[in-house]
Short mmCIF file of C-alpha atoms in Angstrom, two decimals:
data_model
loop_
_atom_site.label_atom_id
_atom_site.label_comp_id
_atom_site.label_asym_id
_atom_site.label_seq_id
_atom_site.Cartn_x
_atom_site.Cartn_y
_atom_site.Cartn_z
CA UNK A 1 12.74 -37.31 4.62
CA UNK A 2 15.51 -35.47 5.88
CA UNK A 3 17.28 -32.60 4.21
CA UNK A 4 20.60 -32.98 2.67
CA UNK A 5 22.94 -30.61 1.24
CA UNK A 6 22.66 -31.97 -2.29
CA UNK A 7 19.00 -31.30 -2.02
CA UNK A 8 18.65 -27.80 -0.92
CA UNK A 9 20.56 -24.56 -1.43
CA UNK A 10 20.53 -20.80 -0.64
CA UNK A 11 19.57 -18.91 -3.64
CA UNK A 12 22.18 -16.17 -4.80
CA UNK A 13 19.43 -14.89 -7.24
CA UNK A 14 15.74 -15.29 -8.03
CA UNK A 15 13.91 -14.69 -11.05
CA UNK A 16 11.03 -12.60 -11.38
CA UNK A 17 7.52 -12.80 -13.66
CA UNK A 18 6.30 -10.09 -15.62
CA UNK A 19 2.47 -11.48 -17.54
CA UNK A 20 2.80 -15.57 -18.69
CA UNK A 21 2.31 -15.73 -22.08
CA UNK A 22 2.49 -12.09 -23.29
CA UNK A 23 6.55 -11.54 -22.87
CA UNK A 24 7.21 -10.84 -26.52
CA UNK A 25 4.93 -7.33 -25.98
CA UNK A 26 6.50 -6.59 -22.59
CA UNK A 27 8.42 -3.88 -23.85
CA UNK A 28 4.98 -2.49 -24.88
CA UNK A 29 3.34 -3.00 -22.04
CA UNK A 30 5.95 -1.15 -20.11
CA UNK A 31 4.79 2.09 -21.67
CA UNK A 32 1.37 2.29 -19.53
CA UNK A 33 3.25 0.58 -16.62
CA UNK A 34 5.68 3.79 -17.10
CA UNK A 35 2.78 6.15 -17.13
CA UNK A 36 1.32 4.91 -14.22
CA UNK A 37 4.24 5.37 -12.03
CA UNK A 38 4.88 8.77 -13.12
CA UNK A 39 1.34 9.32 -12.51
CA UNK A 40 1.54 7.89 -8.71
CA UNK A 41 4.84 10.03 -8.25
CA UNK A 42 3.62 13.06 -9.66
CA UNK A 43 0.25 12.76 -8.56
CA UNK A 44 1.45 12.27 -4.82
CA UNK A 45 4.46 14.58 -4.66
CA UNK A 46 1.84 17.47 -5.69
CA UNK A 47 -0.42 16.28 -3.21
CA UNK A 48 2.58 16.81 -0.60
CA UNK A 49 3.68 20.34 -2.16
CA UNK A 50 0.40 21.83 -2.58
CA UNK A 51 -0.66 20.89 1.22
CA UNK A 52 3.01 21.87 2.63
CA UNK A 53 2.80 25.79 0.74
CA UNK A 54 -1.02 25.92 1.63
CA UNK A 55 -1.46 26.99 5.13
CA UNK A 56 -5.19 26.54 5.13
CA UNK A 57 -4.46 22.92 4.43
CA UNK A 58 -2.33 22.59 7.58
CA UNK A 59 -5.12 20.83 9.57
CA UNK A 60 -5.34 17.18 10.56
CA UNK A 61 -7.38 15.54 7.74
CA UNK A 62 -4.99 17.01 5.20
CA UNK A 63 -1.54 16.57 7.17
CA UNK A 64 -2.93 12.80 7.13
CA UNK A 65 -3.46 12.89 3.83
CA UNK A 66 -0.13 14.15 2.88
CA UNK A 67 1.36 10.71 5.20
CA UNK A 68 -0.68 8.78 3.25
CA UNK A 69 1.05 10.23 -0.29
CA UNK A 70 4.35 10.03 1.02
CA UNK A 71 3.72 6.57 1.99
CA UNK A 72 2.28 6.19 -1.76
CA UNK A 73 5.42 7.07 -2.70
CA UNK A 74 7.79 5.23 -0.90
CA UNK A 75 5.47 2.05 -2.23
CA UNK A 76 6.03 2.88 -5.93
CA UNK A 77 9.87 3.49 -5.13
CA UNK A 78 9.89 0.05 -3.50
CA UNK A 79 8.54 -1.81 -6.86
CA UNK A 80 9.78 0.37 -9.37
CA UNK A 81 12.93 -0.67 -10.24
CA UNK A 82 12.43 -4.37 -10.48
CA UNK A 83 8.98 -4.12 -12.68
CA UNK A 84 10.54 -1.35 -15.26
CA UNK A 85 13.35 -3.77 -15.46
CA UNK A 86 10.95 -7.03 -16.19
CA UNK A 87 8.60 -5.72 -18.17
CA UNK A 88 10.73 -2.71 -19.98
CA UNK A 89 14.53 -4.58 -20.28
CA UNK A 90 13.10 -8.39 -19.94
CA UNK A 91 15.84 -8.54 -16.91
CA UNK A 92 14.04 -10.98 -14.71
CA UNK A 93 17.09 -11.63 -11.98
CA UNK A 94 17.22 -10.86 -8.65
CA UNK A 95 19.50 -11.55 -6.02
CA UNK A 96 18.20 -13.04 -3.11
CA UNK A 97 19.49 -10.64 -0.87
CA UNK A 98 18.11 -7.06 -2.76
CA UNK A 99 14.53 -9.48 -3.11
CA UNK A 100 14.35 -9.49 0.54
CA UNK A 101 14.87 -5.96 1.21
CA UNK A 102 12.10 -4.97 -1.28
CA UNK A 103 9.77 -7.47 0.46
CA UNK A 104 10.66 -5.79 3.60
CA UNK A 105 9.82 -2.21 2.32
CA UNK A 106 6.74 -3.36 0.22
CA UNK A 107 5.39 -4.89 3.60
CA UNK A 108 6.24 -2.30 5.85
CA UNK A 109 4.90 0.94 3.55
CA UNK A 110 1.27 -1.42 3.34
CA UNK A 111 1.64 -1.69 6.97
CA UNK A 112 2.02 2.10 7.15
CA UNK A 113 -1.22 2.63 4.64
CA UNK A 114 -3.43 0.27 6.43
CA UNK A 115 -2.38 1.80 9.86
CA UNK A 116 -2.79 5.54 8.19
CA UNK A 117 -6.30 4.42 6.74
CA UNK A 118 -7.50 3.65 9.84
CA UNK A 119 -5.94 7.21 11.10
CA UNK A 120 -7.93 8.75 9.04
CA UNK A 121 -10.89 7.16 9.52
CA UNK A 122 -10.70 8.48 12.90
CA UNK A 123 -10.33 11.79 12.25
CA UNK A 124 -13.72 11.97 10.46
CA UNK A 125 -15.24 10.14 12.90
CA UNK A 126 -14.13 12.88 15.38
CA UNK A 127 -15.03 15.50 12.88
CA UNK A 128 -18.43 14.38 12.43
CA UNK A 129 -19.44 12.47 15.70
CA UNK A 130 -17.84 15.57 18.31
CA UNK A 131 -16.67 18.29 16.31
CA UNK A 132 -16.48 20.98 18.92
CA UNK A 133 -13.48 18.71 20.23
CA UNK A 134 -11.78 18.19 16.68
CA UNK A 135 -9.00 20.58 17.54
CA UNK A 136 -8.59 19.76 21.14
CA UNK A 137 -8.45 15.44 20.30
CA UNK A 138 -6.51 16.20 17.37
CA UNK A 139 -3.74 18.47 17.78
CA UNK A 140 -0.23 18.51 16.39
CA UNK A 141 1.87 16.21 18.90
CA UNK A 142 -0.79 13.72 18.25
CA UNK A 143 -0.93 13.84 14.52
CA UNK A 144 2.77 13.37 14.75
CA UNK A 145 2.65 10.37 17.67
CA UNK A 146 0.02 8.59 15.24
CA UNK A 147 2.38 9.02 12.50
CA UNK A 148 5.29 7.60 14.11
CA UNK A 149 3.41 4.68 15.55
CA UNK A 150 2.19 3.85 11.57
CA UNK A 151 5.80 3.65 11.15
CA UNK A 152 7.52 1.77 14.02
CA UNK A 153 4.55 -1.02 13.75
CA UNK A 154 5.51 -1.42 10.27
CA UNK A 155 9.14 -1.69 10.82
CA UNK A 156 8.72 -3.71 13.76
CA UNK A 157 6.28 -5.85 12.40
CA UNK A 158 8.15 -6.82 9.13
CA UNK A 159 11.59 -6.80 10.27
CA UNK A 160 11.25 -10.64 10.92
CA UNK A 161 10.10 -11.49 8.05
CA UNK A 162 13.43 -11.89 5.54
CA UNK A 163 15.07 -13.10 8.74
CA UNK A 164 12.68 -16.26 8.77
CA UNK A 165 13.01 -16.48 5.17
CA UNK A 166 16.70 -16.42 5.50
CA UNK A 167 16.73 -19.66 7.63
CA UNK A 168 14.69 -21.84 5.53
CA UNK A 169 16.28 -24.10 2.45
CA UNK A 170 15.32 -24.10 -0.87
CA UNK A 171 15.23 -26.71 -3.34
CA UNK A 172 11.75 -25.79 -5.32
CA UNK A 173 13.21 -23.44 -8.27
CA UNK A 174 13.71 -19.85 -8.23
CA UNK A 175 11.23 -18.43 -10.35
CA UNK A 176 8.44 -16.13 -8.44
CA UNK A 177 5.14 -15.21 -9.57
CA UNK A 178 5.31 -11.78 -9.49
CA UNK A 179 7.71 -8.84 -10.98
CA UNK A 180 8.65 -8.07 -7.61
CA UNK A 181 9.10 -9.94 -3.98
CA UNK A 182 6.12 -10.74 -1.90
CA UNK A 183 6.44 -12.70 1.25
CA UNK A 184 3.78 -15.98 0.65
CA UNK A 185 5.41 -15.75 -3.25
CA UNK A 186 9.23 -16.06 -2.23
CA UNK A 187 7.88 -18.46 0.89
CA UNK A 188 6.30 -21.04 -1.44
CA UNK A 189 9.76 -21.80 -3.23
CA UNK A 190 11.29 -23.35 0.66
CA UNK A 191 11.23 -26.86 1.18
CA UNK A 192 12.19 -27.07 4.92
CA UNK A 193 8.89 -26.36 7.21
CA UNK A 194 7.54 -23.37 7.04
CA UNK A 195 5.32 -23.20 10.05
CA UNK A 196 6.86 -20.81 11.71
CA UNK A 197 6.60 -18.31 8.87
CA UNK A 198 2.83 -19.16 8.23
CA UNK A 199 1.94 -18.51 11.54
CA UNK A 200 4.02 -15.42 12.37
CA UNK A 201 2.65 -14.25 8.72
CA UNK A 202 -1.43 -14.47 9.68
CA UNK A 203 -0.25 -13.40 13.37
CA UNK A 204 0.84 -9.88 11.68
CA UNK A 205 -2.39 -9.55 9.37
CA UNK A 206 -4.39 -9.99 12.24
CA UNK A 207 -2.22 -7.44 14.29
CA UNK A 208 -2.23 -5.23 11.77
CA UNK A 209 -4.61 -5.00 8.67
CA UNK A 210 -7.19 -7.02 10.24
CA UNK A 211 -7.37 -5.38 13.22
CA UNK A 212 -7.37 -1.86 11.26
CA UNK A 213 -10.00 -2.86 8.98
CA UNK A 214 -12.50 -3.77 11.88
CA UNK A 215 -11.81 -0.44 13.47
CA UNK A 216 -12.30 1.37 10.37
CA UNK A 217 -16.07 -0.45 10.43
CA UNK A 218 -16.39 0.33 13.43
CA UNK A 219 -15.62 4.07 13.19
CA UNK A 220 -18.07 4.62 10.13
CA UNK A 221 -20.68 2.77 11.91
CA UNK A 222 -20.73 5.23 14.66
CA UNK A 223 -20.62 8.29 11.95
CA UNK A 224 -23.55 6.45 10.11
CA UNK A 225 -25.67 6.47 13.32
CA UNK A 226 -24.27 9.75 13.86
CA UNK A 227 -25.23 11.07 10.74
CA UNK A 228 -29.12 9.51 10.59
CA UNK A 229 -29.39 11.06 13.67
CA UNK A 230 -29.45 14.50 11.63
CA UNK A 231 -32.69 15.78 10.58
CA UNK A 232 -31.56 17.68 7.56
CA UNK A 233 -31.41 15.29 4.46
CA UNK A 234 -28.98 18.07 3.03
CA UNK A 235 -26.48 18.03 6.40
CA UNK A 236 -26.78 14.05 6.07
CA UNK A 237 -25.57 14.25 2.38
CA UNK A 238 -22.89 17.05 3.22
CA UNK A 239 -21.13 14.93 6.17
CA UNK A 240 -21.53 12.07 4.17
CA UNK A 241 -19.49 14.04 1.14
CA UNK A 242 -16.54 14.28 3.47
CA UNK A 243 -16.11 10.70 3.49
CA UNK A 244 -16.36 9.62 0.23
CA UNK A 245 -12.93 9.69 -0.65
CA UNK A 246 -11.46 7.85 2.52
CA UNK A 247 -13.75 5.60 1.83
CA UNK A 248 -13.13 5.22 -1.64
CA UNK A 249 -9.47 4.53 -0.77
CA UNK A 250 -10.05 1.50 1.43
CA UNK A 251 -11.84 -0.16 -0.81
CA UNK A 252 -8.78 0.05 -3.74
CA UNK A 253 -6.36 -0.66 -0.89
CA UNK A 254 -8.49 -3.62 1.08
CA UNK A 255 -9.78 -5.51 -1.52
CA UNK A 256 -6.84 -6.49 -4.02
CA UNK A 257 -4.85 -6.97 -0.97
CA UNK A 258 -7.44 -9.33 0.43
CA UNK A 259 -7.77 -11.62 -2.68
CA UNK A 260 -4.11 -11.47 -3.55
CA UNK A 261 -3.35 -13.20 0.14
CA UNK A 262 -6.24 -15.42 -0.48
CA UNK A 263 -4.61 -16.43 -4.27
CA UNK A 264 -1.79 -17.08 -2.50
CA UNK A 265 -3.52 -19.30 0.38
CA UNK A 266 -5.97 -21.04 -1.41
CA UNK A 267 -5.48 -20.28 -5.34
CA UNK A 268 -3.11 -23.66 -6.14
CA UNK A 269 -5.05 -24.10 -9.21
CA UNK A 270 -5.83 -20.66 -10.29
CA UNK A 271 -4.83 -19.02 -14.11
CA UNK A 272 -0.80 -17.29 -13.63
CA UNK A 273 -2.42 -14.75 -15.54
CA UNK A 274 -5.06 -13.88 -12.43
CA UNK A 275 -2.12 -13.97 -9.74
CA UNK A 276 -0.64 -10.98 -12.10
CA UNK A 277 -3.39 -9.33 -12.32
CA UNK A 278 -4.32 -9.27 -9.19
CA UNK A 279 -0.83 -8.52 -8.03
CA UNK A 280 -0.54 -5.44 -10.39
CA UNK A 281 -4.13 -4.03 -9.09
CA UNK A 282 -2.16 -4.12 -5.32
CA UNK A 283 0.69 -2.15 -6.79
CA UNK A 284 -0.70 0.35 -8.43
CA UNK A 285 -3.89 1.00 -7.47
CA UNK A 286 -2.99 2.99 -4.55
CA UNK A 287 -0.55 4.92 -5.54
CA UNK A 288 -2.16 6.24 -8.52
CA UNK A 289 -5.98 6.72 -7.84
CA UNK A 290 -5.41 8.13 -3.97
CA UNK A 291 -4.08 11.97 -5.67
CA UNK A 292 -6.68 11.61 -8.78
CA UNK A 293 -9.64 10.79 -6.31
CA UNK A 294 -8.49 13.75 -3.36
CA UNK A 295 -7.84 16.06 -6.17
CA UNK A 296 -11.06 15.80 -8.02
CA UNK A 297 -13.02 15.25 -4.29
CA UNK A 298 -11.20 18.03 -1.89
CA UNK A 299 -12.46 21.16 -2.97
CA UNK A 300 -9.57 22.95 -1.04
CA UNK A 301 -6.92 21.05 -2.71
CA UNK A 302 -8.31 21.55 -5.88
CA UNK A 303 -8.78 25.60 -5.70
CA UNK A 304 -4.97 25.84 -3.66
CA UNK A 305 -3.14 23.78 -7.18
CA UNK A 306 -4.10 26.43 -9.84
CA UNK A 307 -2.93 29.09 -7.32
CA UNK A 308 0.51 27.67 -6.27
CA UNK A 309 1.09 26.71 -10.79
CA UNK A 310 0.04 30.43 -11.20
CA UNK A 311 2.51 32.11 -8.34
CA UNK A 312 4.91 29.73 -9.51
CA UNK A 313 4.82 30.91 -13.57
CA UNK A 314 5.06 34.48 -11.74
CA UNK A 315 7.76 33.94 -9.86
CA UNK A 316 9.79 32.65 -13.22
#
């Protein structure tokens, strides 16, 4: 049936969803949602400072590192004012407009990550597999071309996405499932077709995360071959150790991000309460294990902090 204007509008404002059932002891639960932002912001922006004043730490596995903190950051920024205001003031409106742009930033800094991850994944497969050429495939214009690719396929990538979202009516209700804007949440409340945005949508997953995470594979495959090939179990379990934490980090970025998209495809009749949950594990899981799990792992990182606190109380 055909579309009329008493039957669809443009939203001005949408309201967001902090956890079903448990909004009388929001304002409670804001108090660990609070901590773990200041962790993630904290926890990254030292990760930033302490490789920036370390020069020993200017080398390409740490420089993209400290991309994939700032990146943290700018994810945290994206969400944090809309899920302090849910869960901390019960202030669940939107508008429509300031939903999009958020969707556009959270998209684009996971685009960044993903495209970072794989970055990385790459350097210790140079590092490991043909070391004598680290420096030589890995010098500074390079670092900083990779970089700037991770951030114009973001951009480009999600820039069409509130533009198609613009276009469509809705008549479904404004209330989203989340305490902040995510594309296949904010798509589901249109009730023109929505074709267009499905398939541009799985046409940048595959151009982007899938494609990342099947290099990524790839590259540890190679470095697992690489590092059988090694006759000493003790070199095996040392190049091994320098992967750990990469690795560590795609799983906690991959896999809520994978079962989130797949709530969102296939979950109809799943609990509210495992959409949230799920949704919360993709916004902070990132952001605030990445600095606790290259702080604890990095043994260069971890000797350079007590240094630069010490010089610092000095120099006060």
């Amino acid at each position: 049936m055909e579309l009329t204007n008493k039957t669809w509008f443009q939203p001005t404002t949408l309201l967001l969803t902090g956890i079903p059932g448990l909004e009388f002891v929001q304002i409670w639960i804001s108090i660990p949602v609070g901590f773990m932002y200041l962790v993630a912001l904290l926890g990254n922006c030292t990760i930033l400072f302490v490789i920036k004043t370390t020069s020993i730490l200017h080398e390409p596995q740490y420089i993209f590192l400290s991309m994939l903190a700032a990146t943290d950051v700018g994810l945290s920024l994206s969400t944090l004012p809309t899920v302090l205001k849910v869960f901390l003031l019960n202030h669940r409106e939107i508008e429509f407009h300031s939903c999009l742009a958020q969707m556009f930033f959270i998209h684009t800094f996971s685009s960044m990550e993903s495209a970072i991850l794989l970055a990385m994944a790459f350097d210790r497969f140079v590092a490991i597999c043909d070391p004598l050429h680290y420096t030589v495939v890995l010098t500074p214009p390079r670092i900083i071309g990779i970089g700037l690719i991770a951030v114009f396929r973001g951009v480009l990538l999600m820039v069409p996405l509130p533009i198609l979202l613009k276009r469509l009516p809705f008549c479904k209700g404004v209330i989203l499932s989340h305490c902040y804007c995510y594309h296949p949440d904010v798509m589901k409340l249109a009730c023109g077709s929505v074709r267009v945005n499905i398939v541009y949508g799985l046409s940048l997953v595959l151009c982007s995360f899938a494609i990342d995470s099947i290099f990524i594979v790839i590259s540890y495959i190679l470095i697992l071959k690489t590092v059988l090939g090694v006759a000493s179990g003790d070199g095996q379990l040392k190049a091994l150790n320098t992967c750990v934490s990469h690795i560590f980090t795609v799983f906690i970025f991959y896999v809520p991000l994978i079962v989130l998209a797949l709530i969102h495809r296939f979950g109809t009749f799943t609990s509210p309460l495992l959409h949230v949950t799920m949704a919360n594990l993709f916004l902070f899981l990132t952001p605030v294990l990445n600095p606790l799990v290259y702080s604890l792992k990095t043994k260069q990182i971890r000797s350079a902090l007590p240094k630069i606190l010490k010089s610092r109380a000095n120099f006060m």
